[in-house]
PDB file of C-alpha atoms in Angstrom:
ATOM      1  CA  MET A   1      20.415 -34.438  44.796  1.00  0.00           C
ATOM      2  CA  SER A   2      18.962 -30.925  43.950  1.00  0.00           C
ATOM      3  CA  ARG A   3      21.069 -28.525  41.863  1.00  0.00           C
ATOM      4  CA  VAL A   4      22.959 -25.721  43.565  1.00  0.00           C
ATOM      5  CA  SER A   5      22.862 -22.262  41.670  1.00  0.00           C
ATOM      6  CA  LEU A   6      26.267 -21.355  40.430  1.00  0.00           C
ATOM      7  CA  GLU A   7      25.312 -17.557  40.385  1.00  0.00           C
ATOM      8  CA  GLY A   8      28.166 -15.858  42.324  1.00  0.00           C
ATOM      9  CA  GLN A   9      30.233 -18.945  43.068  1.00  0.00           C
ATOM     10  CA  VAL A  10      33.879 -19.010  42.279  1.00  0.00           C
ATOM     11  CA  ALA A  11      35.071 -21.907  40.238  1.00  0.00           C
ATOM     12  CA  VAL A  12      38.700 -22.787  39.329  1.00  0.00           C
ATOM     13  CA  VAL A  13      39.441 -24.933  36.221  1.00  0.00           C
ATOM     14  CA  THR A  14      42.790 -26.298  35.310  1.00  0.00           C
ATOM     15  CA  GLY A  15      43.834 -27.064  31.850  1.00  0.00           C
ATOM     16  CA  ALA A  16      41.502 -24.324  30.764  1.00  0.00           C
ATOM     17  CA  ALA A  17      43.262 -23.099  27.661  1.00  0.00           C
ATOM     18  CA  ARG A  18      41.403 -25.553  25.317  1.00  0.00           C
ATOM     19  CA  GLY A  19      39.105 -28.436  25.022  1.00  0.00           C
ATOM     20  CA  VAL A  20      36.982 -29.708  28.083  1.00  0.00           C
ATOM     21  CA  GLY A  21      38.467 -26.886  30.246  1.00  0.00           C
ATOM     22  CA  GLU A  22      37.899 -24.047  27.907  1.00  0.00           C
ATOM     23  CA  LEU A  23      34.083 -24.975  27.362  1.00  0.00           C
ATOM     24  CA  LEU A  24      33.684 -25.858  30.897  1.00  0.00           C
ATOM     25  CA  ALA A  25      34.828 -22.465  31.949  1.00  0.00           C
ATOM     26  CA  ARG A  26      32.541 -20.802  29.354  1.00  0.00           C
ATOM     27  CA  LYS A  27      29.500 -22.693  30.555  1.00  0.00           C
ATOM     28  CA  LEU A  28      30.073 -22.065  34.278  1.00  0.00           C
ATOM     29  CA  SER A  29      30.539 -18.469  33.349  1.00  0.00           C
ATOM     30  CA  ALA A  30      27.250 -18.472  31.485  1.00  0.00           C
ATOM     31  CA  ARG A  31      25.588 -19.769  34.690  1.00  0.00           C
ATOM     32  CA  GLY A  32      26.821 -16.757  36.706  1.00  0.00           C
ATOM     33  CA  ALA A  33      30.012 -18.417  38.199  1.00  0.00           C
ATOM     34  CA  LYS A  34      33.095 -16.268  38.541  1.00  0.00           C
ATOM     35  CA  VAL A  35      36.028 -18.321  36.931  1.00  0.00           C
ATOM     36  CA  ALA A  36      39.676 -18.591  37.546  1.00  0.00           C
ATOM     37  CA  LEU A  37      41.388 -20.312  34.604  1.00  0.00           C
ATOM     38  CA  VAL A  38      44.762 -22.102  35.155  1.00  0.00           C
ATOM     39  CA  GLY A  39      47.147 -23.506  32.531  1.00  0.00           C
ATOM     40  CA  LEU A  40      50.341 -23.349  30.562  1.00  0.00           C
ATOM     41  CA  GLU A  41      49.309 -21.151  27.696  1.00  0.00           C
ATOM     42  CA  PRO A  42      48.988 -17.499  28.892  1.00  0.00           C
ATOM     43  CA  ASP A  43      47.797 -16.291  25.475  1.00  0.00           C
ATOM     44  CA  GLU A  44      45.239 -18.804  25.201  1.00  0.00           C
ATOM     45  CA  LEU A  45      44.056 -18.325  28.698  1.00  0.00           C
ATOM     46  CA  GLU A  46      43.686 -14.499  28.166  1.00  0.00           C
ATOM     47  CA  ARG A  47      41.737 -15.420  24.993  1.00  0.00           C
ATOM     48  CA  VAL A  48      39.384 -17.527  27.046  1.00  0.00           C
ATOM     49  CA  CYS A  49      39.003 -15.183  29.693  1.00  0.00           C
ATOM     50  CA  ALA A  50      37.972 -12.386  27.321  1.00  0.00           C
ATOM     51  CA  ARG A  51      35.179 -14.544  26.059  1.00  0.00           C
ATOM     52  CA  LEU A  52      33.679 -15.222  29.467  1.00  0.00           C
ATOM     53  CA  HIS A  53      30.299 -13.784  30.494  1.00  0.00           C
ATOM     54  CA  SER A  54      31.168 -13.123  34.237  1.00  0.00           C
ATOM     55  CA  GLU A  55      34.078 -11.883  36.343  1.00  0.00           C
ATOM     56  CA  SER A  56      37.188 -13.917  35.607  1.00  0.00           C
ATOM     57  CA  ASP A  57      40.998 -14.028  35.661  1.00  0.00           C
ATOM     58  CA  HIS A  58      43.730 -16.385  34.550  1.00  0.00           C
ATOM     59  CA  TRP A  59      46.984 -17.772  36.070  1.00  0.00           C
ATOM     60  CA  HIS A  60      49.963 -19.337  34.153  1.00  0.00           C
ATOM     61  CA  ALA A  61      51.055 -22.320  36.277  1.00  0.00           C
ATOM     62  CA  ASP A  62      52.241 -25.907  36.115  1.00  0.00           C
ATOM     63  CA  VAL A  63      49.919 -28.018  38.029  1.00  0.00           C
ATOM     64  CA  THR A  64      52.840 -30.270  39.111  1.00  0.00           C
ATOM     65  CA  ASP A  65      54.563 -27.259  40.730  1.00  0.00           C
ATOM     66  CA  HIS A  66      53.613 -27.315  44.582  1.00  0.00           C
ATOM     67  CA  ALA A  67      54.806 -23.852  45.138  1.00  0.00           C
ATOM     68  CA  ALA A  68      53.306 -22.311  41.895  1.00  0.00           C
ATOM     69  CA  MET A  69      49.796 -23.882  42.749  1.00  0.00           C
ATOM     70  CA  ALA A  70      49.913 -22.815  46.435  1.00  0.00           C
ATOM     71  CA  LYS A  71      50.467 -19.403  45.109  1.00  0.00           C
ATOM     72  CA  VAL A  72      47.612 -19.586  42.798  1.00  0.00           C
ATOM     73  CA  ALA A  73      45.204 -20.672  45.562  1.00  0.00           C
ATOM     74  CA  GLN A  74      46.312 -17.805  47.588  1.00  0.00           C
ATOM     75  CA  GLU A  75      45.953 -15.404  44.693  1.00  0.00           C
ATOM     76  CA  VAL A  76      42.489 -16.683  43.668  1.00  0.00           C
ATOM     77  CA  LYS A  77      41.234 -16.408  47.201  1.00  0.00           C
ATOM     78  CA  ALA A  78      42.587 -12.753  47.342  1.00  0.00           C
ATOM     79  CA  ARG A  79      40.976 -11.900  44.036  1.00  0.00           C
ATOM     80  CA  PHE A  80      37.633 -13.438  44.500  1.00  0.00           C
ATOM     81  CA  GLY A  81      37.381 -13.776  48.335  1.00  0.00           C
ATOM     82  CA  LYS A  82      36.535 -17.455  48.238  1.00  0.00           C
ATOM     83  CA  VAL A  83      36.773 -20.612  46.185  1.00  0.00           C
ATOM     84  CA  ASP A  84      33.603 -22.871  45.854  1.00  0.00           C
ATOM     85  CA  ILE A  85      34.509 -25.295  43.098  1.00  0.00           C
ATOM     86  CA  VAL A  86      37.783 -26.730  41.733  1.00  0.00           C
ATOM     87  CA  VAL A  87      37.805 -28.831  38.558  1.00  0.00           C
ATOM     88  CA  ALA A  88      41.158 -30.812  38.274  1.00  0.00           C
ATOM     89  CA  ASN A  89      40.932 -31.056  34.540  1.00  0.00           C
ATOM     90  CA  ALA A  90      44.616 -30.692  33.268  1.00  0.00           C
ATOM     91  CA  GLY A  91      45.812 -33.673  31.321  1.00  0.00           C
ATOM     92  CA  VAL A  92      48.133 -35.050  28.567  1.00  0.00           C
ATOM     93  CA  ALA A  93      48.458 -38.278  26.876  1.00  0.00           C
ATOM     94  CA  THR A  94      50.737 -40.403  24.877  1.00  0.00           C
ATOM     95  CA  GLY A  95      50.102 -43.646  22.885  1.00  0.00           C
ATOM     96  CA  GLY A  96      52.132 -46.532  21.480  1.00  0.00           C
ATOM     97  CA  PRO A  97      53.864 -49.675  22.661  1.00  0.00           C
ATOM     98  CA  PHE A  98      55.124 -49.506  26.190  1.00  0.00           C
ATOM     99  CA  VAL A  99      58.466 -51.115  25.429  1.00  0.00           C
ATOM    100  CA  ASP A 100      59.167 -48.504  22.716  1.00  0.00           C
ATOM    101  CA  SER A 101      57.569 -45.498  24.493  1.00  0.00           C
ATOM    102  CA  ASP A 102      59.455 -42.336  25.216  1.00  0.00           C
ATOM    103  CA  PRO A 103      60.243 -42.627  29.129  1.00  0.00           C
ATOM    104  CA  GLU A 104      60.106 -38.870  29.581  1.00  0.00           C
ATOM    105  CA  ALA A 105      56.773 -38.546  28.034  1.00  0.00           C
ATOM    106  CA  TRP A 106      55.418 -41.673  29.671  1.00  0.00           C
ATOM    107  CA  ARG A 107      56.447 -40.178  33.100  1.00  0.00           C
ATOM    108  CA  ARG A 108      55.108 -36.649  32.279  1.00  0.00           C
ATOM    109  CA  VAL A 109      51.629 -38.217  31.691  1.00  0.00           C
ATOM    110  CA  ILE A 110      51.721 -39.703  35.241  1.00  0.00           C
ATOM    111  CA  GLU A 111      53.089 -36.406  36.532  1.00  0.00           C
ATOM    112  CA  VAL A 112      50.516 -34.084  35.127  1.00  0.00           C
ATOM    113  CA  ASN A 113      47.395 -36.317  35.331  1.00  0.00           C
ATOM    114  CA  LEU A 114      47.907 -37.904  38.776  1.00  0.00           C
ATOM    115  CA  ILE A 115      50.613 -35.876  40.598  1.00  0.00           C
ATOM    116  CA  GLY A 116      49.228 -32.698  39.166  1.00  0.00           C
ATOM    117  CA  SER A 117      45.739 -33.467  40.336  1.00  0.00           C
ATOM    118  CA  ALA A 118      46.967 -34.200  43.776  1.00  0.00           C
ATOM    119  CA  VAL A 119      48.946 -30.975  43.988  1.00  0.00           C
ATOM    120  CA  THR A 120      45.890 -29.112  42.657  1.00  0.00           C
ATOM    121  CA  ALA A 121      43.765 -30.574  45.597  1.00  0.00           C
ATOM    122  CA  ARG A 122      46.582 -29.963  48.185  1.00  0.00           C
ATOM    123  CA  ALA A 123      46.515 -26.283  47.170  1.00  0.00           C
ATOM    124  CA  PHE A 124      42.938 -25.657  47.189  1.00  0.00           C
ATOM    125  CA  LEU A 125      41.565 -27.897  49.861  1.00  0.00           C
ATOM    126  CA  PRO A 126      42.099 -25.334  52.623  1.00  0.00           C
ATOM    127  CA  VAL A 127      39.873 -22.761  50.818  1.00  0.00           C
ATOM    128  CA  LEU A 128      37.376 -25.558  49.882  1.00  0.00           C
ATOM    129  CA  THR A 129      37.084 -26.458  53.385  1.00  0.00           C
ATOM    130  CA  GLU A 130      36.202 -22.800  54.176  1.00  0.00           C
ATOM    131  CA  SER A 131      33.450 -22.808  51.737  1.00  0.00           C
ATOM    132  CA  ARG A 132      32.379 -26.243  52.205  1.00  0.00           C
ATOM    133  CA  GLY A 133      32.900 -26.608  48.512  1.00  0.00           C
ATOM    134  CA  TYR A 134      33.351 -29.235  45.757  1.00  0.00           C
ATOM    135  CA  LEU A 135      36.340 -30.731  44.042  1.00  0.00           C
ATOM    136  CA  LEU A 136      35.614 -32.354  40.646  1.00  0.00           C
ATOM    137  CA  GLN A 137      38.443 -34.709  39.430  1.00  0.00           C
ATOM    138  CA  VAL A 138      38.313 -35.537  35.647  1.00  0.00           C
ATOM    139  CA  ALA A 139      39.154 -39.021  34.968  1.00  0.00           C
ATOM    140  CA  SER A 140      38.191 -41.188  31.794  1.00  0.00           C
ATOM    141  CA  LEU A 141      36.870 -44.230  30.547  1.00  0.00           C
ATOM    142  CA  ALA A 142      40.546 -45.233  30.670  1.00  0.00           C
ATOM    143  CA  ALA A 143      39.924 -45.380  34.679  1.00  0.00           C
ATOM    144  CA  ILE A 144      37.296 -48.017  34.065  1.00  0.00           C
ATOM    145  CA  THR A 145      39.016 -50.364  31.507  1.00  0.00           C
ATOM    146  CA  PRO A 146      42.553 -50.982  30.517  1.00  0.00           C
ATOM    147  CA  ALA A 147      43.641 -50.538  26.924  1.00  0.00           C
ATOM    148  CA  PRO A 148      46.793 -51.615  25.010  1.00  0.00           C
ATOM    149  CA  MET A 149      48.829 -48.731  23.629  1.00  0.00           C
ATOM    150  CA  MET A 150      47.592 -46.600  26.468  1.00  0.00           C
ATOM    151  CA  THR A 151      49.540 -47.717  29.521  1.00  0.00           C
ATOM    152  CA  ALA A 152      50.501 -44.208  30.894  1.00  0.00           C
ATOM    153  CA  TYR A 153      47.288 -42.777  30.393  1.00  0.00           C
ATOM    154  CA  CYS A 154      45.152 -45.628  31.854  1.00  0.00           C
ATOM    155  CA  ALA A 155      47.639 -45.832  34.908  1.00  0.00           C
ATOM    156  CA  SER A 156      47.242 -42.052  35.447  1.00  0.00           C
ATOM    157  CA  LYS A 157      43.436 -42.006  35.205  1.00  0.00           C
ATOM    158  CA  SER A 158      43.051 -45.216  37.290  1.00  0.00           C
ATOM    159  CA  GLY A 159      45.050 -43.559  39.679  1.00  0.00           C
ATOM    160  CA  VAL A 160      43.118 -40.305  39.964  1.00  0.00           C
ATOM    161  CA  GLU A 161      40.026 -42.191  40.412  1.00  0.00           C
ATOM    162  CA  ALA A 162      41.199 -44.187  43.315  1.00  0.00           C
ATOM    163  CA  TYR A 163      42.853 -41.119  44.858  1.00  0.00           C
ATOM    164  CA  ALA A 164      39.591 -39.085  44.530  1.00  0.00           C
ATOM    165  CA  HIS A 165      37.483 -41.933  45.975  1.00  0.00           C
ATOM    166  CA  SER A 166      39.926 -42.087  48.980  1.00  0.00           C
ATOM    167  CA  LEU A 167      40.003 -38.275  49.399  1.00  0.00           C
ATOM    168  CA  ARG A 168      36.174 -38.249  49.350  1.00  0.00           C
ATOM    169  CA  ALA A 169      36.122 -40.239  52.549  1.00  0.00           C
ATOM    170  CA  GLU A 170      38.828 -38.060  54.182  1.00  0.00           C
ATOM    171  CA  VAL A 171      37.179 -34.573  53.717  1.00  0.00           C
ATOM    172  CA  GLY A 172      33.477 -35.384  53.667  1.00  0.00           C
ATOM    173  CA  HIS A 173      33.083 -34.717  57.317  1.00  0.00           C
ATOM    174  CA  GLN A 174      34.444 -31.167  56.840  1.00  0.00           C
ATOM    175  CA  GLY A 175      31.740 -30.428  54.379  1.00  0.00           C
ATOM    176  CA  VAL A 176      33.856 -30.840  51.224  1.00  0.00           C
ATOM    177  CA  ARG A 177      32.362 -33.046  48.469  1.00  0.00           C
ATOM    178  CA  VAL A 178      34.524 -34.859  45.878  1.00  0.00           C
ATOM    179  CA  GLY A 179      33.447 -36.029  42.563  1.00  0.00           C
ATOM    180  CA  VAL A 180      35.047 -38.208  39.714  1.00  0.00           C
ATOM    181  CA  ALA A 181      34.102 -37.312  36.196  1.00  0.00           C
ATOM    182  CA  TYR A 182      34.312 -40.008  33.277  1.00  0.00           C
ATOM    183  CA  LEU A 183      34.563 -39.139  29.763  1.00  0.00           C
ATOM    184  CA  SER A 184      34.940 -41.430  26.746  1.00  0.00           C
ATOM    185  CA  TRP A 185      36.483 -40.275  23.408  1.00  0.00           C
ATOM    186  CA  THR A 186      35.496 -36.646  23.235  1.00  0.00           C
ATOM    187  CA  ASP A 187      36.185 -34.325  20.331  1.00  0.00           C
ATOM    188  CA  THR A 188      39.072 -32.379  21.775  1.00  0.00           C
ATOM    189  CA  ASP A 189      42.630 -31.507  20.665  1.00  0.00           C
ATOM    190  CA  MET A 190      43.892 -34.407  22.611  1.00  0.00           C
ATOM    191  CA  VAL A 191      41.752 -37.062  20.807  1.00  0.00           C
ATOM    192  CA  ARG A 192      42.256 -35.472  17.493  1.00  0.00           C
ATOM    193  CA  GLY A 193      46.163 -35.567  18.114  1.00  0.00           C
ATOM    194  CA  ALA A 194      45.873 -39.249  18.958  1.00  0.00           C
ATOM    195  CA  ASP A 195      43.846 -39.931  15.844  1.00  0.00           C
ATOM    196  CA  GLN A 196      46.712 -38.447  13.799  1.00  0.00           C
ATOM    197  CA  ASP A 197      48.437 -41.892  14.133  1.00  0.00           C
ATOM    198  CA  ASP A 198      46.815 -44.406  11.706  1.00  0.00           C
ATOM    199  CA  VAL A 199      47.484 -47.362  14.194  1.00  0.00           C
ATOM    200  CA  MET A 200      45.857 -45.619  17.169  1.00  0.00           C
ATOM    201  CA  ARG A 201      42.896 -44.382  15.080  1.00  0.00           C
ATOM    202  CA  GLU A 202      42.167 -47.965  13.697  1.00  0.00           C
ATOM    203  CA  LEU A 203      42.667 -49.584  16.999  1.00  0.00           C
ATOM    204  CA  ARG A 204      40.119 -47.251  18.441  1.00  0.00           C
ATOM    205  CA  GLN A 205      37.725 -47.689  15.562  1.00  0.00           C
ATOM    206  CA  ARG A 206      37.808 -51.534  16.147  1.00  0.00           C
ATOM    207  CA  LEU A 207      36.569 -51.038  19.700  1.00  0.00           C
ATOM    208  CA  PRO A 208      32.979 -52.345  20.333  1.00  0.00           C
ATOM    209  CA  TRP A 209      30.126 -49.825  20.142  1.00  0.00           C
ATOM    210  CA  PRO A 210      29.617 -47.362  21.869  1.00  0.00           C
ATOM    211  CA  ALA A 211      33.326 -47.009  22.739  1.00  0.00           C
ATOM    212  CA  ASN A 212      34.532 -46.756  19.217  1.00  0.00           C
ATOM    213  CA  LYS A 213      32.902 -43.391  18.541  1.00  0.00           C
ATOM    214  CA  THR A 214      34.230 -39.830  19.106  1.00  0.00           C
ATOM    215  CA  TYR A 215      31.435 -37.875  20.985  1.00  0.00           C
ATOM    216  CA  PRO A 216      30.817 -34.055  20.621  1.00  0.00           C
ATOM    217  CA  LEU A 217      32.389 -31.926  23.292  1.00  0.00           C
ATOM    218  CA  GLY A 218      29.222 -29.814  24.033  1.00  0.00           C
ATOM    219  CA  PRO A 219      26.826 -32.423  25.567  1.00  0.00           C
ATOM    220  CA  ALA A 220      29.677 -33.957  27.573  1.00  0.00           C
ATOM    221  CA  VAL A 221      30.585 -30.592  29.207  1.00  0.00           C
ATOM    222  CA  ASP A 222      26.913 -29.962  29.741  1.00  0.00           C
ATOM    223  CA  ARG A 223      26.843 -33.241  31.867  1.00  0.00           C
ATOM    224  CA  LEU A 224      29.897 -31.978  33.740  1.00  0.00           C
ATOM    225  CA  VAL A 225      28.032 -28.685  34.532  1.00  0.00           C
ATOM    226  CA  ALA A 226      24.928 -30.677  35.896  1.00  0.00           C
ATOM    227  CA  GLY A 227      27.233 -32.724  38.044  1.00  0.00           C
ATOM    228  CA  ILE A 228      28.827 -29.696  39.521  1.00  0.00           C
ATOM    229  CA  GLU A 229      25.534 -28.205  40.220  1.00  0.00           C
ATOM    230  CA  ARG A 230      24.429 -31.342  41.992  1.00  0.00           C
ATOM    231  CA  ARG A 231      27.844 -31.826  43.840  1.00  0.00           C
ATOM    232  CA  SER A 232      27.758 -35.323  42.407  1.00  0.00           C
ATOM    233  CA  SER A 233      30.141 -38.067  43.442  1.00  0.00           C
ATOM    234  CA  HIS A 234      30.103 -39.609  39.997  1.00  0.00           C
ATOM    235  CA  VAL A 235      29.686 -37.597  36.749  1.00  0.00           C
ATOM    236  CA  TYR A 236      29.415 -39.411  33.292  1.00  0.00           C
ATOM    237  CA  GLY A 237      30.132 -37.325  30.266  1.00  0.00           C
ATOM    238  CA  GLN A 238      28.400 -39.833  27.970  1.00  0.00           C
ATOM    239  CA  TRP A 239      25.176 -41.721  29.110  1.00  0.00           C
ATOM    240  CA  TRP A 240      26.493 -45.242  28.653  1.00  0.00           C
ATOM    241  CA  LEU A 241      29.588 -44.938  30.919  1.00  0.00           C
ATOM    242  CA  ARG A 242      27.536 -45.436  34.102  1.00  0.00           C
ATOM    243  CA  GLY A 243      26.590 -48.834  32.792  1.00  0.00           C
ATOM    244  CA  MET A 244      30.392 -49.735  32.411  1.00  0.00           C
ATOM    245  CA  GLN A 245      30.787 -49.677  36.260  1.00  0.00           C
ATOM    246  CA  GLY A 246      28.805 -52.806  36.661  1.00  0.00           C
ATOM    247  CA  VAL A 247      31.057 -54.803  34.334  1.00  0.00           C
ATOM    248  CA  ARG A 248      34.283 -53.317  35.007  1.00  0.00           C
ATOM    249  CA  GLY A 249      35.517 -56.427  36.866  1.00  0.00           C
ATOM    250  CA  TYR A 250      35.391 -58.502  33.647  1.00  0.00           C
ATOM    251  CA  LEU A 251      37.083 -56.025  31.435  1.00  0.00           C
ATOM    252  CA  PRO A 252      40.745 -56.683  32.029  1.00  0.00           C
ATOM    253  CA  THR A 253      40.298 -60.309  31.123  1.00  0.00           C
ATOM    254  CA  LEU A 254      38.367 -59.439  28.024  1.00  0.00           C
ATOM    255  CA  VAL A 255      40.773 -56.632  27.053  1.00  0.00           C
ATOM    256  CA  GLY A 256      43.754 -58.953  27.555  1.00  0.00           C
ATOM    257  CA  THR A 257      42.232 -61.699  25.246  1.00  0.00           C
ATOM    258  CA  VAL A 258      40.959 -59.367  22.493  1.00  0.00           C
ATOM    259  CA  GLY A 259      43.766 -57.064  22.764  1.00  0.00           C
ATOM    260  CA  GLN A 260      46.515 -59.667  22.088  1.00  0.00           C
ATOM    261  CA  ARG A 261      44.635 -60.593  18.929  1.00  0.00           C
ATOM    262  CA  GLU A 262      44.507 -56.887  17.879  1.00  0.00           C
ATOM    263  CA  MET A 263      48.338 -56.306  18.633  1.00  0.00           C
ATOM    264  CA  ARG A 264      49.330 -59.289  16.657  1.00  0.00           C
ATOM    265  CA  ARG A 265      47.372 -57.709  13.753  1.00  0.00           C
ATOM    266  CA  PHE A 266      49.050 -54.381  14.055  1.00  0.00           C
ATOM    267  CA  ALA A 267      52.562 -55.528  14.942  1.00  0.00           C
ATOM    268  CA  PRO A 268      54.289 -55.140  11.603  1.00  0.00           C
ATOM    269  CA  ARG A 269      53.066 -51.374  11.648  1.00  0.00           C
ATOM    270  CA  LEU A 270      54.270 -50.497  15.275  1.00  0.00           C
ATOM    271  CA  ARG A 271      57.849 -49.762  14.682  1.00  0.00           C
ATOM    272  CA  GLY A 272      58.581 -46.119  14.420  1.00  0.00           C
ATOM    273  CA  MET A 273      55.445 -44.903  15.970  1.00  0.00           C
ATOM    274  CA  ARG A 274      55.770 -41.365  17.566  1.00  0.00           C
ATOM    275  CA  THR A 275      55.299 -41.844  21.399  1.00  0.00           C
ATOM    276  CA  GLY A 276      55.477 -38.262  22.574  1.00  0.00           C
ATOM    277  CA  LEU A 277      52.618 -36.333  23.973  1.00  0.00           C
ATOM    278  CA  VAL A 278      49.760 -35.772  21.703  1.00  0.00           C
ATOM    279  CA  GLY A 279      47.718 -32.646  20.692  1.00  0.00           C
ATOM    280  CA  ALA A 280      48.162 -29.116  21.063  1.00  0.00           C
ATOM    281  CA  GLY A 281      48.185 -29.388  24.850  1.00  0.00           C
ATOM    282  CA  GLY A 282      50.831 -31.798  24.588  1.00  0.00           C
ATOM    283  CA  VAL A 283      52.884 -29.405  22.583  1.00  0.00           C
ATOM    284  CA  ALA A 284      52.352 -26.681  24.914  1.00  0.00           C
ATOM    285  CA  ASP A 285      53.431 -28.963  27.869  1.00  0.00           C
ATOM    286  CA  GLU A 286      56.781 -29.919  25.999  1.00  0.00           C
ATOM    287  CA  GLN A 287      57.420 -26.200  25.237  1.00  0.00           C
ATOM    288  CA  HIS A 288      56.987 -25.339  28.849  1.00  0.00           C
ATOM    289  CA  ARG A 289      59.380 -27.953  29.972  1.00  0.00           C
ATOM    290  CA  THR A 290      61.963 -26.901  27.405  1.00  0.00           C
ATOM    291  CA  THR A 291      61.636 -23.238  28.581  1.00  0.00           C
ATOM    292  CA  VAL A 292      62.053 -24.401  32.401  1.00  0.00           C
ATOM    293  CA  ARG A 293      65.165 -26.392  31.372  1.00  0.00           C
ATOM    294  CA  ASN A 294      66.707 -23.520  29.568  1.00  0.00           C
TER     295      ASN A 294
END
């Protein structure tokens, strides 16, 4: 599919304070798009906003909050006059054995990654229908293959993949295109946060090539931008992820067999693992929820 110029288009990016969201906002802005940043860290969002090349603004909102996101959609439309692109990127992660996991953190991963994506789409679909726009749902390698110690993250990313594929069929006749983006381990605060745990880092390093590498952020985001320009149904942040689609049916059996062996190897080291949200984004989410509760 030919590329669509981003000049003058209005793009909304959730989880825009750091990582994939921040760099994506910068690259969209560099191509002439007006960018609306959404996230939980107003100071960081303001910092990102100040570095953009085009007209931009930022909104502090929890993507799991229906009322807040509906208000953001209304205000973005009022601010820029339209919305052409929405990237549902906000996400958090936790790792560790399921049986010992923090139930609140486990649930929060599902809430932010899956429910938050649906809330984002529900809020912005009316304006995307008006513009015959594009919704890009950021998923993960975790949607293609299961992984031990990542039950919440894999469940949430498998969920958003299935949800986005279903939504594509519903809204396509209205001119709205829906894409799913897949990323492997990419150099972000989230991945660096997970690597702070020795077991999680070593388990990942024992994965077969090329899944055992951490990939630079820039090229991955460039692929996302190209996918947005093409309004692609599938976007792959690393070249080899496309090939994983053809073998994904075999992966649960393979992971189940190999994973048991690896878990037996690491079993003595699993006690006492921290199972809360990882990375700076996880810290921000926990601080937000504490503030709301108080």
